[in-house]
PDB file of C-alpha atoms in Angstrom:
ATOM      1  CA  MET A  14     -20.286  -4.526  19.501  1.00 81.00           C
ATOM      2  CA  ASP A  15     -17.717  -4.491  17.408  1.00 83.00           C
ATOM      3  CA  GLY A  16     -16.862  -8.257  18.000  1.00 85.00           C
ATOM      4  CA  LEU A  17     -13.609  -7.976  17.538  1.00 86.00           C
ATOM      5  CA  HIS A  18     -12.658  -8.459  21.089  1.00 88.00           C
ATOM      6  CA  PRO A  19     -10.193 -11.675  21.437  1.00 87.00           C
ATOM      7  CA  GLU A  20     -12.983 -13.444  23.245  1.00 90.00           C
ATOM      8  CA  ASN A  21     -15.822 -13.249  20.292  1.00 89.00           C
ATOM      9  CA  ALA A  22     -12.710 -14.428  17.936  1.00 90.00           C
ATOM     10  CA  GLY A  23     -12.308 -17.393  19.860  1.00 91.00           C
ATOM     11  CA  ARG A  24     -16.057 -18.208  20.093  1.00 90.00           C
ATOM     12  CA  LEU A  25     -15.854 -18.052  16.547  1.00 91.00           C
ATOM     13  CA  VAL A  26     -13.461 -19.898  15.095  1.00 90.00           C
ATOM     14  CA  ALA A  27     -15.023 -22.320  18.041  1.00 91.00           C
ATOM     15  CA  GLY A  28     -17.900 -21.791  17.027  1.00 88.00           C
ATOM     16  CA  LEU A  29     -19.291 -20.873  20.085  1.00 89.00           C
ATOM     17  CA  PRO A  30     -22.356 -17.748  19.919  1.00 88.00           C
ATOM     18  CA  GLY A  31     -20.632 -14.930  20.432  1.00 89.00           C
ATOM     19  CA  LEU A  32     -20.892 -10.934  19.254  1.00 92.00           C
ATOM     20  CA  VAL A  33     -19.745 -11.824  15.425  1.00 93.00           C
ATOM     21  CA  PRO A  34     -17.259  -8.307  14.254  1.00 94.00           C
ATOM     22  CA  CYS A  35     -19.709  -6.397  12.140  1.00 95.00           C
ATOM     23  CA  THR A  36     -18.010  -5.515   8.397  1.00 96.00           C
ATOM     24  CA  PRO A  37     -17.196  -9.251   7.510  1.00 97.00           C
ATOM     25  CA  MET A  38     -20.813 -10.530   9.283  1.00 97.00           C
ATOM     26  CA  GLY A  39     -21.528  -7.811   6.455  1.00 97.00           C
ATOM     27  CA  ALA A  40     -20.020  -8.341   3.441  1.00 98.00           C
ATOM     28  CA  MET A  41     -21.126 -12.098   4.179  1.00 97.00           C
ATOM     29  CA  HIS A  42     -24.919 -11.067   4.105  1.00 97.00           C
ATOM     30  CA  LEU A  43     -23.973  -9.037   1.041  1.00 97.00           C
ATOM     31  CA  ALA A  44     -22.399 -12.457  -0.166  1.00 97.00           C
ATOM     32  CA  ARG A  45     -25.438 -14.707   0.999  1.00 97.00           C
ATOM     33  CA  THR A  46     -27.504 -12.589  -1.227  1.00 97.00           C
ATOM     34  CA  VAL A  47     -26.550 -13.963  -3.707  1.00 96.00           C
ATOM     35  CA  ARG A  48     -25.373 -17.694  -3.180  1.00 96.00           C
ATOM     36  CA  PRO A  49     -27.371 -18.705   0.128  1.00 96.00           C
ATOM     37  CA  ARG A  50     -25.319 -21.785   0.117  1.00 97.00           C
ATOM     38  CA  MET A  51     -21.808 -21.519  -0.145  1.00 97.00           C
ATOM     39  CA  ASP A  52     -21.004 -25.858   0.306  1.00 97.00           C
ATOM     40  CA  GLY A  53     -18.404 -26.554  -1.725  1.00 97.00           C
ATOM     41  CA  LEU A  54     -17.805 -23.055  -3.598  1.00 98.00           C
ATOM     42  CA  ASN A  55     -14.956 -21.722  -3.122  1.00 98.00           C
ATOM     43  CA  ALA A  56     -13.815 -19.036  -1.982  1.00 98.00           C
ATOM     44  CA  VAL A  57     -10.795 -16.875  -1.707  1.00 98.00           C
ATOM     45  CA  VAL A  58     -10.022 -13.931   0.701  1.00 98.00           C
ATOM     46  CA  ILE A  59      -7.615 -11.064  -0.160  1.00 98.00           C
ATOM     47  CA  GLY A  60      -6.395 -10.252   3.189  1.00 97.00           C
ATOM     48  CA  ARG A  61      -5.228 -11.532   6.370  1.00 95.00           C
ATOM     49  CA  SER A  62      -6.536  -8.809   9.425  1.00 95.00           C
ATOM     50  CA  ASN A  63      -7.755  -9.659  12.481  1.00 93.00           C
ATOM     51  CA  LEU A  64     -10.304  -7.096  11.268  1.00 93.00           C
ATOM     52  CA  VAL A  65     -11.714  -7.973   8.312  1.00 96.00           C
ATOM     53  CA  GLY A  66     -10.437 -11.100   6.937  1.00 96.00           C
ATOM     54  CA  LYS A  67      -9.373 -13.477   8.638  1.00 96.00           C
ATOM     55  CA  PRO A  68     -12.982 -13.277  10.442  1.00 96.00           C
ATOM     56  CA  VAL A  69     -14.557 -13.214   7.236  1.00 97.00           C
ATOM     57  CA  ALA A  70     -12.511 -16.576   6.778  1.00 97.00           C
ATOM     58  CA  GLN A  71     -14.012 -18.274   9.518  1.00 96.00           C
ATOM     59  CA  LEU A  72     -17.895 -16.927   8.040  1.00 97.00           C
ATOM     60  CA  LEU A  73     -17.202 -18.087   4.919  1.00 98.00           C
ATOM     61  CA  LEU A  74     -15.138 -22.138   6.141  1.00 96.00           C
ATOM     62  CA  ASN A  75     -19.038 -22.183   8.817  1.00 95.00           C
ATOM     63  CA  ALA A  76     -20.980 -21.424   5.466  1.00 96.00           C
ATOM     64  CA  ASN A  77     -19.461 -24.358   4.323  1.00 97.00           C
ATOM     65  CA  ALA A  78     -16.895 -22.789   1.617  1.00 98.00           C
ATOM     66  CA  THR A  79     -13.354 -23.837   0.950  1.00 98.00           C
ATOM     67  CA  VAL A  80     -11.421 -20.774   1.491  1.00 98.00           C
ATOM     68  CA  THR A  81      -7.667 -20.225   0.856  1.00 98.00           C
ATOM     69  CA  MET A  82      -6.642 -16.872   2.719  1.00 97.00           C
ATOM     70  CA  ALA A  83      -4.328 -15.221   0.122  1.00 97.00           C
ATOM     71  CA  HIS A  84      -2.659 -11.709   0.009  1.00 95.00           C
ATOM     72  CA  SER A  85      -0.008  -9.088  -1.124  1.00 92.00           C
ATOM     73  CA  ARG A  86       2.556 -11.046  -0.944  1.00 95.00           C
ATOM     74  CA  THR A  87       0.557 -14.361  -2.213  1.00 97.00           C
ATOM     75  CA  GLN A  88       2.151 -15.864  -6.028  1.00 97.00           C
ATOM     76  CA  ASP A  89      -0.213 -15.961  -8.833  1.00 97.00           C
ATOM     77  CA  LEU A  90      -2.906 -13.604  -7.001  1.00 98.00           C
ATOM     78  CA  ALA A  91      -4.355 -13.163 -10.498  1.00 98.00           C
ATOM     79  CA  GLY A  92      -4.678 -17.450 -11.151  1.00 98.00           C
ATOM     80  CA  LEU A  93      -6.256 -18.035  -7.662  1.00 98.00           C
ATOM     81  CA  CYS A  94      -8.794 -15.240  -8.075  1.00 98.00           C
ATOM     82  CA  ARG A  95      -9.602 -16.834 -10.903  1.00 98.00           C
ATOM     83  CA  THR A  96     -10.927 -19.454  -9.395  1.00 98.00           C
ATOM     84  CA  ALA A  97     -12.868 -18.201  -6.425  1.00 98.00           C
ATOM     85  CA  ASP A  98     -16.813 -18.508  -6.372  1.00 98.00           C
ATOM     86  CA  ILE A  99     -16.507 -15.711  -4.019  1.00 98.00           C
ATOM     87  CA  LEU A 100     -13.733 -13.339  -3.769  1.00 98.00           C
ATOM     88  CA  VAL A 101     -13.498 -11.164  -0.556  1.00 98.00           C
ATOM     89  CA  ALA A 102     -11.306  -8.073  -1.007  1.00 98.00           C
ATOM     90  CA  ALA A 103      -9.969  -6.304   1.598  1.00 97.00           C
ATOM     91  CA  VAL A 104      -5.998  -5.564   0.979  1.00 96.00           C
ATOM     92  CA  GLY A 105      -6.485  -2.112   1.628  1.00 93.00           C
ATOM     93  CA  ARG A 106      -5.239  -1.009  -2.354  1.00 95.00           C
ATOM     94  CA  PRO A 107      -7.145   0.891  -4.525  1.00 95.00           C
ATOM     95  CA  GLY A 108      -7.846  -1.143  -7.391  1.00 95.00           C
ATOM     96  CA  MET A 109      -5.773  -3.542  -6.466  1.00 97.00           C
ATOM     97  CA  VAL A 110      -8.235  -6.566  -8.706  1.00 98.00           C
ATOM     98  CA  ARG A 111      -8.481  -6.408 -11.695  1.00 98.00           C
ATOM     99  CA  GLY A 112     -11.199  -7.933 -13.964  1.00 97.00           C
ATOM    100  CA  ASP A 113      -9.075  -9.815 -15.491  1.00 98.00           C
ATOM    101  CA  TRP A 114      -8.562 -11.250 -12.074  1.00 98.00           C
ATOM    102  CA  ILE A 115     -12.094 -12.598 -11.849  1.00 98.00           C
ATOM    103  CA  LYS A 116     -14.112 -15.790 -13.400  1.00 98.00           C
ATOM    104  CA  PRO A 117     -16.948 -14.811 -15.113  1.00 98.00           C
ATOM    105  CA  GLY A 118     -20.317 -14.886 -12.801  1.00 98.00           C
ATOM    106  CA  ALA A 119     -18.451 -15.172  -9.302  1.00 98.00           C
ATOM    107  CA  THR A 120     -19.526 -13.495  -6.503  1.00 98.00           C
ATOM    108  CA  VAL A 121     -17.220 -10.194  -5.058  1.00 98.00           C
ATOM    109  CA  ILE A 122     -17.111  -8.497  -1.841  1.00 98.00           C
ATOM    110  CA  ASP A 123     -15.347  -5.037  -2.051  1.00 98.00           C
ATOM    111  CA  VAL A 124     -14.656  -4.159   1.439  1.00 97.00           C
ATOM    112  CA  GLY A 125     -11.649  -1.863   0.397  1.00 95.00           C
ATOM    113  CA  ILE A 126     -11.894   1.773   1.254  1.00 93.00           C
ATOM    114  CA  ASN A 127      -9.993   3.774   0.353  1.00 92.00           C
ATOM    115  CA  ARG A 128      -9.118   7.844  -1.247  1.00 91.00           C
ATOM    116  CA  LEU A 129      -7.907   8.702  -4.163  1.00 88.00           C
ATOM    117  CA  PRO A 130      -5.278  11.905  -4.242  1.00 85.00           C
ATOM    118  CA  PRO A 131      -7.630  14.964  -4.783  1.00 81.00           C
ATOM    119  CA  ALA A 132      -7.395  16.311  -8.174  1.00 75.00           C
ATOM    120  CA  ASP A 133      -7.292  20.134  -6.710  1.00 70.00           C
ATOM    121  CA  GLU A 134      -5.698  21.080  -3.889  1.00 67.00           C
ATOM    122  CA  GLN A 135      -9.049  21.963  -2.610  1.00 66.00           C
ATOM    123  CA  ALA A 136     -11.482  18.673  -3.601  1.00 65.00           C
ATOM    124  CA  LYS A 137     -11.687  15.969  -1.453  1.00 78.00           C
ATOM    125  CA  GLY A 138     -10.113  12.390  -3.161  1.00 81.00           C
ATOM    126  CA  ARG A 139     -12.986  10.517  -4.431  1.00 87.00           C
ATOM    127  CA  LEU A 140     -13.733   7.044  -1.661  1.00 91.00           C
ATOM    128  CA  VAL A 141     -12.226   3.238  -3.923  1.00 94.00           C
ATOM    129  CA  GLY A 142     -12.144  -0.015  -2.944  1.00 96.00           C
ATOM    130  CA  ASP A 143      -9.129  -3.397  -3.708  1.00 97.00           C
ATOM    131  CA  VAL A 144     -11.253  -3.818  -6.817  1.00 98.00           C
ATOM    132  CA  ALA A 145     -11.522  -1.513 -10.128  1.00 97.00           C
ATOM    133  CA  PHE A 146     -15.236  -1.895 -10.308  1.00 97.00           C
ATOM    134  CA  ASP A 147     -15.911  -0.755 -14.085  1.00 96.00           C
ATOM    135  CA  GLU A 148     -13.641  -3.532 -15.580  1.00 97.00           C
ATOM    136  CA  ALA A 149     -14.930  -5.922 -12.861  1.00 98.00           C
ATOM    137  CA  VAL A 150     -18.536  -5.162 -13.119  1.00 97.00           C
ATOM    138  CA  ALA A 151     -17.890  -6.426 -17.204  1.00 97.00           C
ATOM    139  CA  VAL A 152     -16.682  -9.981 -15.682  1.00 98.00           C
ATOM    140  CA  ALA A 153     -18.192 -10.598 -12.244  1.00 98.00           C
ATOM    141  CA  GLY A 154     -21.833 -12.053 -11.726  1.00 98.00           C
ATOM    142  CA  ALA A 155     -22.521  -9.428  -8.661  1.00 98.00           C
ATOM    143  CA  ILE A 156     -19.798  -7.198  -6.857  1.00 98.00           C
ATOM    144  CA  THR A 157     -20.661  -4.483  -3.995  1.00 98.00           C
ATOM    145  CA  PRO A 158     -19.937  -1.380  -5.153  1.00 97.00           C
ATOM    146  CA  VAL A 159     -17.530   1.291  -2.898  1.00 96.00           C
ATOM    147  CA  PRO A 160     -19.260   2.921  -0.971  1.00 94.00           C
ATOM    148  CA  GLY A 161     -22.724   1.711  -0.629  1.00 94.00           C
ATOM    149  CA  GLY A 162     -21.346  -1.734  -0.734  1.00 95.00           C
ATOM    150  CA  VAL A 163     -20.028  -3.586   2.672  1.00 96.00           C
ATOM    151  CA  GLY A 164     -20.227   0.277   4.706  1.00 94.00           C
ATOM    152  CA  PRO A 165     -24.294   0.510   5.134  1.00 95.00           C
ATOM    153  CA  MET A 166     -23.746  -3.352   6.047  1.00 96.00           C
ATOM    154  CA  THR A 167     -21.128  -2.700   8.877  1.00 95.00           C
ATOM    155  CA  ILE A 168     -23.388   0.313  10.589  1.00 95.00           C
ATOM    156  CA  ALA A 169     -26.576  -1.903  10.417  1.00 96.00           C
ATOM    157  CA  PHE A 170     -24.789  -5.147  11.779  1.00 95.00           C
ATOM    158  CA  LEU A 171     -22.499  -2.847  14.893  1.00 96.00           C
ATOM    159  CA  LEU A 172     -26.203  -2.184  16.233  1.00 96.00           C
ATOM    160  CA  GLN A 173     -27.066  -6.029  15.542  1.00 94.00           C
ATOM    161  CA  ASN A 174     -24.693  -6.600  17.392  1.00 93.00           C
ATOM    162  CA  THR A 175     -25.498  -4.594  20.289  1.00 94.00           C
ATOM    163  CA  LEU A 176     -29.207  -5.166  19.930  1.00 93.00           C
ATOM    164  CA  THR A 177     -27.843  -8.695  20.966  1.00 90.00           C
ATOM    165  CA  ALA A 178     -25.085  -7.531  23.387  1.00 90.00           C
ATOM    166  CA  ALA A 179     -28.268  -6.066  25.557  1.00 92.00           C
ATOM    167  CA  GLU A 180     -31.289  -8.968  25.376  1.00 89.00           C
ATOM    168  CA  ARG A 181     -27.934 -10.995  26.910  1.00 86.00           C
ATOM    169  CA  ARG A 182     -27.182  -8.536  29.657  1.00 87.00           C
ATOM    170  CA  ALA A 183     -30.421  -8.583  30.854  1.00 90.00           C
ATOM    171  CA  ASP A 184     -31.090 -12.426  30.392  1.00 83.00           C
ATOM    172  CA  VAL A 185     -33.678 -11.896  27.739  1.00 70.00           C
ATOM    173  CA  MET A 186     -33.592 -14.062  24.222  1.00 60.00           C
ATOM    174  CA  ARG A 187     -35.245 -14.015  21.038  1.00 55.00           C
TER     175      ARG A 187
END
């Protein structure tokens, strides 16, 4: 149901129907609420995982965005990010993307989920994303929070994939 089987990955790349990975689909849904048409927009995806980075890049390509894949070792990552109309951060490093990395008005989708060390031994550390939210919110046109942004969308699209798979199995088309 998570859309991560190699067959689903192949179908996504080939533009064929299949179950789409839930987190990338949730990220795209959020991006489309701000940018319904992505034709020709510059999108930068930081992160190259099979779980998020590669599928979200493919979904952006399928939406006619111009996509650049980057990662933690990309040269001048900050400069590259400043060119993005849509910036997807899925690198797994808390607060790595700073406010001055963001193009004014950009749509920022923070997929990162990182737990900071607790202030004391009794407490849990707080959750933060890959984007330094307090800095970025002043520059971005739209930004997803962590927690409460992409995570709930992942769950929603897991349910959507479950329904789609059940309909296909029962040979029911919507």
